[in-house]
Amino acid sequence: MKKTDVELQKNYERFIAVINKYFTGERLDKLLFMYSEDELGGNLMVAPASGNKGYHNSYDGGYIDHIFNVTKNCLKVKELFASMGGEIDFTDEELIFSALHHDLGKLGTKEELHYIPNDSKWHIENRGELYKRNKANSFMAFADRTIFTLQSYGIKVTEKEYLGIKLTDGMYDEDNQKYLKTYSPDDKLRSSIGYILHWADHMSTIAEQCELKRRENQPFEFKVGTF
C-alpha cells in the first residue's frame, strides 16, 4: 500500500494528537519529545509493521496504521470482555499506553530504522521479504527494545503496562510461556491487561492480512506469525 508523503505526515499528526489526548504532565512531555521529528518521529512516520508481505502491513507507514488498529480495538475488546463478566483491573491510560507502545521496538533507534528495504530481488520475489533487519542496530527482541527505548527517554511504565507490552504477542513469543502457561495459582497473571492486548493485536493483525488479500483480489490464507 503506497502512501504519499502527505498521508504519512497526516498519520504522524494524528498519532501526536492521540498522545496529547490521553496523557498529561511529565509523561506527556517526554512522549512528545521521544516522538518529535528530531528523535523517533521520522521512524514513526515511515516504519512498516512487518518485513514480510505475507504477514501484515509490510509497507511504509504500516507500523502506525497497525498501532491505530490495536489501540482502537483494545478498547472494543475491553468492553466485550467486561460485558462477559471479565474483570477490568487496569486504567484506560495503562491500556492505551501499552497499545501505543507494544511494538515500539520496531522503530529501531534514533540513528537507524529497524526495517530497511530489501536489496535482494530473490528474497523479495520468492519469500516476500520486502524489508530486512537493519544490522546497524544490535539485535534485540522487540519487547526488549521497547522497554529499553522507553527507559532511555526517561518514560516510566507501571507493572501492568510492562506486562501488557510484554504479553501482546501471546504464545507467539516463546518467552511468554512462563507467564501464560502456569500450573500454580500463585503464579497466574494478576491482571487481564495482557490478554486484552493480545486479543486486540491478534485480531487486528488477521484483519490487516484479510485487507491485503482483498486489495490483491486473492483468496485469504492465514499465515502464522505476527512479525
Coordinates of N, CA and C in Angstrom, one line a residue:
M1 N 0.9 -1.2 0.0 CA 0.0 0.0 0.0 C 0.9 1.2 0.0
K2 N 1.0 1.9 -1.1 CA 1.8 3.0 -1.3 C 1.2 4.3 -0.6
K3 N 1.9 4.9 0.3 CA 1.4 6.1 0.9 C 2.2 7.3 0.4
T4 N 1.5 8.4 0.2 CA 2.1 9.7 -0.2 C 2.8 10.3 1.0
D5 N 3.7 11.2 0.8 CA 4.3 12.0 1.9 C 3.3 12.7 2.7
V6 N 2.2 13.2 2.0 CA 1.2 13.9 2.7 C 0.4 13.0 3.7
E7 N 0.1 11.8 3.2 CA -0.6 10.8 4.0 C 0.3 10.4 5.2
L8 N 1.6 10.2 5.0 CA 2.5 9.8 6.1 C 2.5 10.9 7.1
Q9 N 2.5 12.2 6.7 CA 2.6 13.3 7.6 C 1.3 13.4 8.4
K10 N 0.2 13.2 7.8 CA -1.1 13.3 8.4 C -1.3 12.2 9.5
N11 N -0.8 11.0 9.2 CA -0.8 9.9 10.2 C 0.0 10.3 11.4
Y12 N 1.2 10.9 11.1 CA 2.0 11.3 12.2 C 1.3 12.3 13.1
E13 N 0.7 13.3 12.5 CA 0.0 14.3 13.2 C -1.2 13.7 14.0
R14 N -1.8 12.7 13.4 CA -2.9 12.1 14.1 C -2.4 11.3 15.4
F15 N -1.2 10.7 15.2 CA -0.6 10.0 16.3 C -0.3 10.9 17.5
I16 N 0.3 12.1 17.1 CA 0.6 13.0 18.1 C -0.6 13.6 18.8
A17 N -1.7 13.7 18.1 CA -3.0 14.1 18.7 C -3.5 13.1 19.7
V18 N -3.3 11.8 19.4 CA -3.7 10.8 20.4 C -2.9 10.9 21.6
I19 N -1.6 11.1 21.5 CA -0.7 11.2 22.6 C -1.2 12.4 23.5
N20 N -1.5 13.5 22.9 CA -1.9 14.7 23.6 C -3.3 14.5 24.3
K21 N -4.1 13.6 23.7 CA -5.4 13.4 24.3 C -5.4 12.5 25.5
Y22 N -4.5 11.5 25.6 CA -4.6 10.6 26.6 C -3.5 10.7 27.7
F23 N -2.6 11.6 27.5 CA -1.5 11.7 28.5 C -1.3 13.1 29.0
T24 N -0.8 13.3 30.2 CA -0.6 14.7 30.7 C 0.7 14.7 31.5
G25 N 1.0 16.0 31.8 CA 2.2 16.2 32.7 C 3.5 15.8 32.1
E26 N 4.4 15.3 33.0 CA 5.7 14.9 32.6 C 5.8 13.8 31.6
R27 N 4.8 12.8 31.8 CA 4.8 11.7 30.9 C 4.5 12.2 29.5
L28 N 3.5 13.1 29.3 CA 3.2 13.7 28.0 C 4.4 14.4 27.4
D29 N 5.1 15.2 28.2 CA 6.3 16.0 27.7 C 7.3 15.0 27.2
K30 N 7.6 13.9 27.9 CA 8.6 13.0 27.5 C 8.2 12.2 26.3
L31 N 6.9 11.9 26.2 CA 6.4 11.2 25.0 C 6.5 12.1 23.7
L32 N 6.1 13.3 23.9 CA 6.2 14.3 22.8 C 7.7 14.5 22.3
F33 N 8.6 14.5 23.3 CA 10.0 14.6 22.9 C 10.5 13.4 22.2
M34 N 10.1 12.2 22.7 CA 10.5 10.9 22.0 C 10.0 10.8 20.6
Y35 N 8.8 11.3 20.4 CA 8.2 11.2 19.1 C 8.4 12.4 18.2
S36 N 9.2 13.4 18.7 CA 9.5 14.6 17.9 C 10.2 14.1 16.6
E37 N 10.2 15.0 15.6 CA 10.8 14.6 14.3 C 12.3 14.6 14.4
D38 N 12.9 15.2 15.5 CA 14.3 15.1 15.6 C 14.7 13.8 16.4
E39 N 13.8 13.1 16.9 CA 14.1 11.9 17.7 C 13.5 10.7 16.9
L40 N 12.4 10.1 17.3 CA 11.9 8.9 16.6 C 10.7 9.2 15.7
G41 N 10.4 10.5 15.6 CA 9.2 10.8 14.7 C 9.4 10.4 13.3
G42 N 10.5 10.6 12.7 CA 10.7 10.2 11.3 C 10.6 8.7 11.2
N43 N 11.1 7.9 12.1 CA 10.9 6.5 12.1 C 9.4 6.1 12.2
L44 N 8.7 6.8 13.1 CA 7.3 6.5 13.3 C 6.5 6.7 12.0
M45 N 6.8 7.7 11.2 CA 6.1 8.0 10.0 C 6.2 6.9 9.0
V46 N 7.4 6.4 8.8 CA 7.7 5.5 7.6 C 7.8 4.0 7.9
A47 N 8.0 3.6 9.2 CA 8.3 2.2 9.5 C 7.1 1.3 9.1
P48 N 7.4 0.1 8.5 CA 6.4 -0.9 8.3 C 6.1 -1.6 9.6
A49 N 5.0 -2.4 9.6 CA 4.7 -3.2 10.8 C 5.4 -4.5 10.8
S50 N 5.8 -5.0 9.6 CA 6.5 -6.2 9.4 C 7.3 -6.2 8.2
G51 N 8.2 -7.1 8.0 CA 9.1 -7.1 6.9 C 8.7 -8.0 5.8
N52 N 7.7 -8.9 6.0 CA 7.3 -9.9 5.0 C 5.9 -9.6 4.5
K53 N 5.7 -9.6 3.2 CA 4.4 -9.2 2.6 C 3.3 -10.1 3.1
G54 N 3.6 -11.4 3.5 CA 2.6 -12.3 3.9 C 2.2 -12.1 5.3
Y55 N 2.8 -11.3 6.1 CA 2.4 -11.0 7.5 C 1.4 -9.9 7.5
H56 N 1.8 -8.7 7.9 CA 0.8 -7.6 8.0 C 1.5 -6.3 7.8
N57 N 0.8 -5.4 7.1 CA 1.2 -4.0 7.0 C 2.7 -3.8 6.6
S58 N 3.1 -4.6 5.6 CA 4.5 -4.5 5.2 C 4.6 -3.5 4.1
Y59 N 4.5 -2.2 4.6 CA 4.6 -1.1 3.6 C 5.0 0.1 4.5
D60 N 5.6 1.1 3.8 CA 6.0 2.3 4.5 C 4.8 3.0 5.2
G61 N 4.8 3.2 6.5 CA 3.7 3.7 7.2 C 2.8 2.6 7.8
G62 N 3.1 1.4 7.5 CA 2.3 0.3 8.0 C 2.3 0.1 9.5
Y63 N 3.4 0.5 10.2 CA 3.5 0.4 11.6 C 2.5 1.3 12.3
I64 N 2.4 2.5 11.9 CA 1.5 3.5 12.5 C 0.0 3.1 12.3
D65 N -0.3 2.5 11.1 CA -1.6 2.0 10.8 C -2.0 0.9 11.8
H66 N -1.0 0.0 12.0 CA -1.2 -1.1 12.9 C -1.4 -0.6 14.4
I67 N -0.7 0.3 14.8 CA -0.8 0.9 16.1 C -2.2 1.5 16.3
F68 N -2.7 2.2 15.3 CA -4.0 2.8 15.4 C -5.0 1.7 15.5
N69 N -4.9 0.6 14.8 CA -5.9 -0.5 14.8 C -5.9 -1.2 16.2
V70 N -4.7 -1.5 16.7 CA -4.6 -2.1 18.0 C -5.2 -1.3 19.1
T71 N -4.9 0.0 19.1 CA -5.4 0.9 20.1 C -6.9 1.1 20.1
K72 N -7.4 1.2 18.9 CA -8.9 1.3 18.7 C -9.5 0.0 19.2
N73 N -9.0 -1.2 18.8 CA -9.6 -2.4 19.0 C -9.4 -2.9 20.4
C74 N -8.4 -2.5 21.1 CA -8.2 -2.9 22.5 C -9.3 -2.3 23.4
L75 N -9.8 -1.1 23.0 CA -10.9 -0.5 23.8 C -12.2 -1.3 23.5
K76 N -12.4 -1.8 22.3 CA -13.5 -2.6 22.0 C -13.5 -3.9 22.7
V77 N -12.3 -4.6 22.7 CA -12.1 -5.9 23.3 C -12.4 -5.7 24.8
K78 N -11.9 -4.6 25.4 CA -12.1 -4.4 26.9 C -13.6 -4.4 27.2
E79 N -14.4 -3.7 26.4 CA -15.8 -3.6 26.6 C -16.5 -4.9 26.4
L80 N -16.1 -5.7 25.4 CA -16.6 -7.0 25.3 C -16.3 -7.9 26.4
F81 N -15.1 -7.9 26.9 CA -14.6 -8.7 28.0 C -15.4 -8.3 29.3
A82 N -15.6 -7.0 29.5 CA -16.3 -6.6 30.7 C -17.8 -7.0 30.6
S83 N -18.4 -7.0 29.4 CA -19.8 -7.4 29.2 C -20.0 -8.9 29.5
M84 N -18.9 -9.7 29.4 CA -19.0 -11.1 29.6 C -18.7 -11.4 31.1
G85 N -18.4 -10.4 31.9 CA -18.2 -10.6 33.3 C -16.7 -10.6 33.6
G86 N -15.8 -10.3 32.7 CA -14.4 -10.2 32.9 C -14.1 -9.0 33.8
E87 N -13.0 -9.1 34.6 CA -12.6 -8.0 35.5 C -11.7 -7.1 34.8
I88 N -12.0 -5.8 34.8 CA -11.1 -4.8 34.3 C -10.4 -4.2 35.4
D89 N -9.1 -4.6 35.5 CA -8.3 -4.2 36.7 C -7.1 -3.3 36.3
F90 N -7.3 -2.5 35.3 CA -6.3 -1.6 34.8 C -7.0 -0.3 34.3
T91 N -6.3 0.8 34.2 CA -6.9 2.0 33.8 C -6.8 2.1 32.2
D92 N -7.6 3.0 31.7 CA -7.6 3.2 30.3 C -6.2 3.8 29.8
E93 N -5.6 4.6 30.7 CA -4.3 5.1 30.3 C -3.3 4.0 30.2
E94 N -3.3 3.0 31.1 CA -2.4 1.9 31.1 C -2.7 1.0 29.8
L95 N -3.9 0.8 29.5 CA -4.3 0.1 28.3 C -3.8 0.8 27.0
I96 N -4.1 2.0 26.9 CA -3.8 2.8 25.7 C -2.3 3.0 25.6
F97 N -1.6 3.2 26.7 CA -0.1 3.4 26.7 C 0.5 2.1 26.1
S98 N 0.0 1.0 26.6 CA 0.6 -0.3 26.2 C 0.3 -0.6 24.7
A99 N -0.9 -0.3 24.3 CA -1.3 -0.5 22.9 C -0.4 0.4 22.0
L100 N -0.3 1.7 22.4 CA 0.5 2.6 21.5 C 2.0 2.2 21.4
H101 N 2.5 1.5 22.4 CA 3.9 1.2 22.5 C 4.3 -0.3 22.4
H102 N 3.3 -1.2 22.2 CA 3.6 -2.6 22.2 C 4.6 -3.0 21.2
D103 N 4.7 -2.3 20.1 CA 5.7 -2.6 19.0 C 6.7 -1.5 18.8
L104 N 6.9 -0.7 19.8 CA 7.9 0.4 19.7 C 9.3 0.0 19.3
G105 N 9.7 -1.2 19.7 CA 11.0 -1.7 19.3 C 11.2 -1.8 17.8
K106 N 10.0 -1.9 17.0 CA 10.1 -2.0 15.6 C 10.6 -0.7 14.9
L107 N 10.6 0.4 15.7 CA 11.1 1.7 15.1 C 12.6 1.7 15.1
G108 N 13.3 0.8 15.8 CA 14.7 0.8 15.8 C 15.3 1.9 16.7
T109 N 16.3 2.6 16.3 CA 16.9 3.6 17.1 C 16.8 5.0 16.4
K110 N 17.1 6.0 17.1 CA 17.1 7.3 16.6 C 18.0 7.4 15.3
E111 N 19.1 6.7 15.3 CA 20.0 6.7 14.2 C 19.6 5.8 13.1
E112 N 19.0 4.7 13.4 CA 18.8 3.6 12.4 C 17.4 3.0 12.5
L113 N 16.6 2.9 11.4 CA 15.4 2.2 11.4 C 15.7 0.7 11.7
H114 N 14.7 0.0 12.2 CA 14.8 -1.5 12.4 C 14.7 -2.2 11.0
Y115 N 13.6 -1.8 10.3 CA 13.4 -2.4 8.9 C 13.9 -1.5 7.8
I116 N 14.7 -2.0 6.9 CA 15.1 -1.3 5.8 C 14.8 -2.1 4.5
P117 N 14.6 -1.4 3.4 CA 14.2 -2.1 2.1 C 15.2 -3.2 1.8
N118 N 14.6 -4.3 1.4 CA 15.5 -5.4 1.0 C 16.1 -5.2 -0.4
D119 N 17.4 -5.4 -0.5 CA 18.1 -5.2 -1.7 C 18.3 -6.5 -2.5
S120 N 17.7 -7.6 -2.0 CA 17.8 -8.9 -2.7 C 16.5 -9.1 -3.4
K121 N 16.6 -9.1 -4.8 CA 15.4 -9.3 -5.6 C 14.9 -10.7 -5.4
W122 N 15.8 -11.7 -5.2 CA 15.4 -13.1 -5.0 C 14.5 -13.2 -3.7
H123 N 14.9 -12.6 -2.6 CA 14.2 -12.7 -1.4 C 12.8 -12.0 -1.5
I124 N 12.8 -10.9 -2.2 CA 11.5 -10.2 -2.4 C 10.6 -11.1 -3.2
E125 N 11.0 -11.6 -4.3 CA 10.2 -12.4 -5.3 C 9.8 -13.8 -4.8
N126 N 10.7 -14.4 -4.1 CA 10.5 -15.8 -3.7 C 10.0 -16.0 -2.2
R127 N 10.3 -15.0 -1.4 CA 10.0 -15.2 0.0 C 9.1 -14.0 0.5
G128 N 8.9 -13.0 -0.3 CA 8.0 -11.9 0.1 C 8.7 -11.0 1.1
E129 N 10.0 -11.1 1.2 CA 10.7 -10.3 2.2 C 11.0 -8.9 1.7
L130 N 10.0 -8.0 1.8 CA 10.1 -6.7 1.2 C 11.2 -5.8 2.0
Y131 N 11.3 -6.1 3.3 CA 12.2 -5.4 4.2 C 13.1 -6.4 4.9
K132 N 14.3 -6.0 5.3 CA 15.1 -6.8 6.1 C 15.6 -6.1 7.4
R133 N 16.0 -6.9 8.4 CA 16.5 -6.3 9.6 C 17.8 -5.5 9.3
N134 N 17.8 -4.3 9.9 CA 18.9 -3.4 9.8 C 20.0 -3.8 10.8
K135 N 21.1 -4.4 10.3 CA 22.1 -4.9 11.1 C 23.0 -3.8 11.7
A136 N 22.7 -2.6 11.4 CA 23.5 -1.5 12.1 C 23.0 -1.4 13.5
N137 N 21.8 -1.9 13.9 CA 21.4 -1.9 15.2 C 21.7 -3.3 15.9
S138 N 22.0 -3.3 17.1 CA 22.2 -4.5 17.9 C 20.9 -5.3 17.9
F139 N 21.0 -6.6 17.8 CA 19.8 -7.5 17.9 C 19.2 -7.4 19.3
M140 N 17.9 -7.1 19.3 CA 17.1 -7.2 20.5 C 15.7 -7.7 20.1
A141 N 15.1 -8.5 21.0 CA 13.7 -8.8 20.8 C 12.9 -7.5 20.8
F142 N 11.8 -7.5 20.1 CA 11.0 -6.2 20.0 C 10.6 -5.7 21.4
A143 N 10.1 -6.6 22.3 CA 9.6 -6.2 23.6 C 10.8 -5.6 24.4
D144 N 11.9 -6.2 24.3 CA 13.1 -5.7 25.0 C 13.5 -4.4 24.5
R145 N 13.5 -4.2 23.1 CA 13.9 -2.9 22.6 C 12.9 -1.9 23.0
T146 N 11.6 -2.2 23.1 CA 10.6 -1.3 23.5 C 10.9 -0.7 24.9
I147 N 11.1 -1.6 25.8 CA 11.3 -1.2 27.2 C 12.6 -0.4 27.3
F148 N 13.7 -0.9 26.6 CA 14.9 -0.2 26.6 C 14.8 1.3 26.1
T149 N 14.0 1.4 25.0 CA 13.8 2.7 24.4 C 13.0 3.6 25.3
L150 N 12.0 3.1 26.0 CA 11.2 3.9 26.9 C 12.0 4.4 28.0
Q151 N 12.8 3.5 28.6 CA 13.7 4.0 29.7 C 14.8 4.9 29.3
S152 N 15.2 4.8 28.1 CA 16.3 5.7 27.6 C 15.8 7.1 27.5
Y153 N 14.5 7.3 27.3 CA 13.8 8.6 27.3 C 13.2 9.0 28.6
G154 N 13.5 8.2 29.6 CA 13.0 8.5 31.0 C 11.5 8.3 31.2
I155 N 10.9 7.5 30.3 CA 9.5 7.3 30.4 C 9.2 6.0 31.3
K156 N 8.6 6.2 32.5 CA 8.4 5.1 33.4 C 7.1 4.4 32.9
V157 N 7.1 3.1 33.2 CA 5.9 2.2 32.9 C 5.5 1.6 34.2
T158 N 4.2 1.3 34.4 CA 3.7 0.6 35.5 C 3.9 -0.9 35.3
E159 N 3.7 -1.7 36.3 CA 3.9 -3.1 36.2 C 2.9 -3.6 35.2
K160 N 1.7 -3.1 35.2 CA 0.6 -3.6 34.3 C 1.0 -3.2 32.8
E161 N 1.5 -2.0 32.7 CA 1.9 -1.6 31.3 C 3.1 -2.5 30.8
Y162 N 4.0 -2.8 31.7 CA 5.1 -3.7 31.3 C 4.6 -5.0 30.8
L163 N 3.7 -5.6 31.6 CA 3.2 -6.9 31.3 C 2.3 -6.9 30.0
G164 N 1.6 -5.8 29.9 CA 0.7 -5.6 28.7 C 1.6 -5.6 27.4
I165 N 2.7 -4.8 27.5 CA 3.6 -4.7 26.3 C 4.3 -6.1 26.1
K166 N 4.7 -6.7 27.2 CA 5.4 -7.9 27.1 C 4.6 -9.0 26.5
L167 N 3.3 -9.1 26.9 CA 2.5 -10.2 26.5 C 1.6 -10.0 25.3
T168 N 1.8 -8.9 24.6 CA 0.9 -8.6 23.5 C 1.0 -9.7 22.4
D169 N 2.2 -10.2 22.2 CA 2.3 -11.3 21.2 C 1.9 -12.7 21.7
G170 N 1.4 -12.7 22.9 CA 0.9 -14.0 23.4 C 1.9 -15.1 23.3
M171 N 1.4 -16.3 22.9 CA 2.2 -17.5 22.8 C 3.1 -17.5 21.6
Y172 N 2.9 -16.6 20.7 CA 3.8 -16.5 19.5 C 5.2 -16.2 20.0
D173 N 5.4 -15.6 21.1 CA 6.7 -15.3 21.7 C 6.9 -16.4 22.7
E174 N 7.9 -17.3 22.5 CA 8.1 -18.4 23.4 C 8.5 -17.9 24.8
D175 N 9.1 -16.7 24.9 CA 9.5 -16.2 26.2 C 8.3 -15.9 27.1
N176 N 7.1 -15.8 26.5 CA 5.9 -15.5 27.2 C 5.3 -16.8 27.9
Q177 N 5.8 -17.9 27.5 CA 5.1 -19.2 28.1 C 5.2 -19.2 29.6
K178 N 6.2 -18.7 30.2 CA 6.3 -18.8 31.6 C 5.3 -17.9 32.3
Y179 N 4.7 -16.9 31.6 CA 3.7 -16.1 32.1 C 2.3 -16.7 31.8
L180 N 2.1 -17.3 30.7 CA 0.8 -17.7 30.2 C 0.5 -19.2 30.4
K181 N 1.6 -20.0 30.7 CA 1.4 -21.4 31.0 C 1.9 -21.7 32.4
T182 N 1.0 -21.5 33.3 CA 1.4 -21.7 34.7 C 0.5 -22.8 35.4
Y183 N 1.1 -23.4 36.3 CA 0.4 -24.5 37.0 C 0.2 -24.3 38.5
S184 N 0.6 -23.1 38.9 CA 0.4 -22.7 40.3 C -0.5 -21.5 40.4
P185 N -1.6 -21.5 41.2 CA -2.4 -20.3 41.3 C -1.7 -19.1 41.7
D186 N -0.6 -19.3 42.5 CA 0.2 -18.1 42.9 C 0.9 -17.4 41.8
D187 N 1.2 -18.2 40.7 CA 2.0 -17.6 39.6 C 1.1 -17.1 38.4
K188 N -0.2 -17.2 38.5 CA -1.1 -16.8 37.4 C -1.0 -15.2 37.3
L189 N -1.3 -14.7 36.2 CA -1.3 -13.3 36.0 C -2.3 -12.6 36.9
R190 N -1.9 -11.5 37.4 CA -2.8 -10.8 38.4 C -3.6 -9.7 37.7
S191 N -3.4 -9.6 36.4 CA -4.2 -8.6 35.6 C -4.5 -9.2 34.3
S192 N -5.7 -8.7 33.7 CA -6.1 -9.2 32.4 C -5.6 -8.4 31.3
I193 N -4.8 -7.3 31.6 CA -4.4 -6.4 30.5 C -3.6 -7.1 29.4
G194 N -2.8 -8.1 29.7 CA -2.0 -8.8 28.7 C -2.9 -9.6 27.8
Y195 N -4.0 -10.2 28.3 CA -4.9 -10.9 27.5 C -5.7 -10.0 26.5
I196 N -6.1 -8.8 27.1 CA -6.9 -7.9 26.2 C -6.0 -7.4 25.1
L197 N -4.8 -7.0 25.4 CA -3.9 -6.5 24.3 C -3.5 -7.6 23.3
H198 N -3.3 -8.9 23.8 CA -3.0 -9.9 22.8 C -4.2 -10.2 21.9
W199 N -5.4 -10.2 22.4 CA -6.6 -10.5 21.6 C -6.8 -9.3 20.6
A200 N -6.6 -8.1 21.0 CA -6.7 -7.0 20.1 C -5.6 -7.0 19.0
D201 N -4.4 -7.3 19.4 CA -3.3 -7.3 18.5 C -3.5 -8.4 17.5
H202 N -3.9 -9.6 17.9 CA -4.1 -10.8 17.1 C -5.2 -10.5 16.1
M203 N -6.3 -10.0 16.5 CA -7.4 -9.8 15.6 C -7.1 -8.7 14.6
S204 N -6.4 -7.6 15.1 CA -6.0 -6.6 14.2 C -5.1 -7.1 13.1
T205 N -4.2 -7.9 13.5 CA -3.2 -8.5 12.5 C -3.9 -9.3 11.5
I206 N -4.8 -10.2 11.9 CA -5.6 -11.0 11.0 C -6.4 -10.2 10.0
A207 N -7.1 -9.1 10.6 CA -7.9 -8.2 9.8 C -7.0 -7.5 8.7
E208 N -5.8 -7.1 9.1 CA -4.9 -6.5 8.2 C -4.5 -7.4 7.1
Q209 N -4.3 -8.7 7.4 CA -3.9 -9.7 6.4 C -5.1 -9.9 5.4
C210 N -6.3 -9.9 6.0 CA -7.5 -10.0 5.1 C -7.6 -8.8 4.2
E211 N -7.4 -7.6 4.7 CA -7.5 -6.5 3.9 C -6.5 -6.5 2.7
L212 N -5.3 -7.0 3.0 CA -4.3 -7.1 2.0 C -4.7 -8.1 0.9
K213 N -5.3 -9.2 1.3 CA -5.8 -10.1 0.3 C -7.0 -9.6 -0.5
R214 N -7.8 -8.8 0.1 CA -8.9 -8.2 -0.6 C -8.4 -7.2 -1.7
R215 N -7.4 -6.5 -1.3 CA -6.8 -5.5 -2.2 C -6.1 -6.2 -3.4
E216 N -5.6 -7.3 -3.1 CA -4.9 -8.1 -4.2 C -5.8 -9.0 -4.9
N217 N -7.1 -9.1 -4.4 CA -8.1 -10.0 -5.0 C -7.7 -11.4 -5.0
Q218 N -7.1 -11.9 -3.9 CA -6.6 -13.2 -3.8 C -7.4 -13.9 -2.6
P219 N -7.5 -15.2 -2.7 CA -8.2 -15.9 -1.5 C -7.3 -15.7 -0.3
F220 N -8.0 -15.5 0.9 CA -7.3 -15.3 2.1 C -6.7 -16.6 2.6
E221 N -5.4 -16.6 3.0 CA -4.7 -17.7 3.6 C -4.0 -17.2 4.8
F222 N -4.4 -17.7 6.0 CA -3.8 -17.3 7.2 C -2.4 -17.8 7.3
K223 N -1.4 -16.9 7.6 CA 0.0 -17.2 7.8 C 0.3 -17.0 9.3
V224 N 0.8 -18.1 9.9 CA 1.1 -18.0 11.3 C 2.2 -17.0 11.6
G225 N 2.1 -16.2 12.6 CA 3.1 -15.3 13.0 C 2.7 -13.8 13.0
T226 N 3.3 -13.0 13.8 CA 2.9 -11.6 13.8 C 4.0 -10.7 13.4
F227 N 5.1 -11.2 12.9 CA 6.3 -10.4 12.5 C 6.5 -10.5 11.0

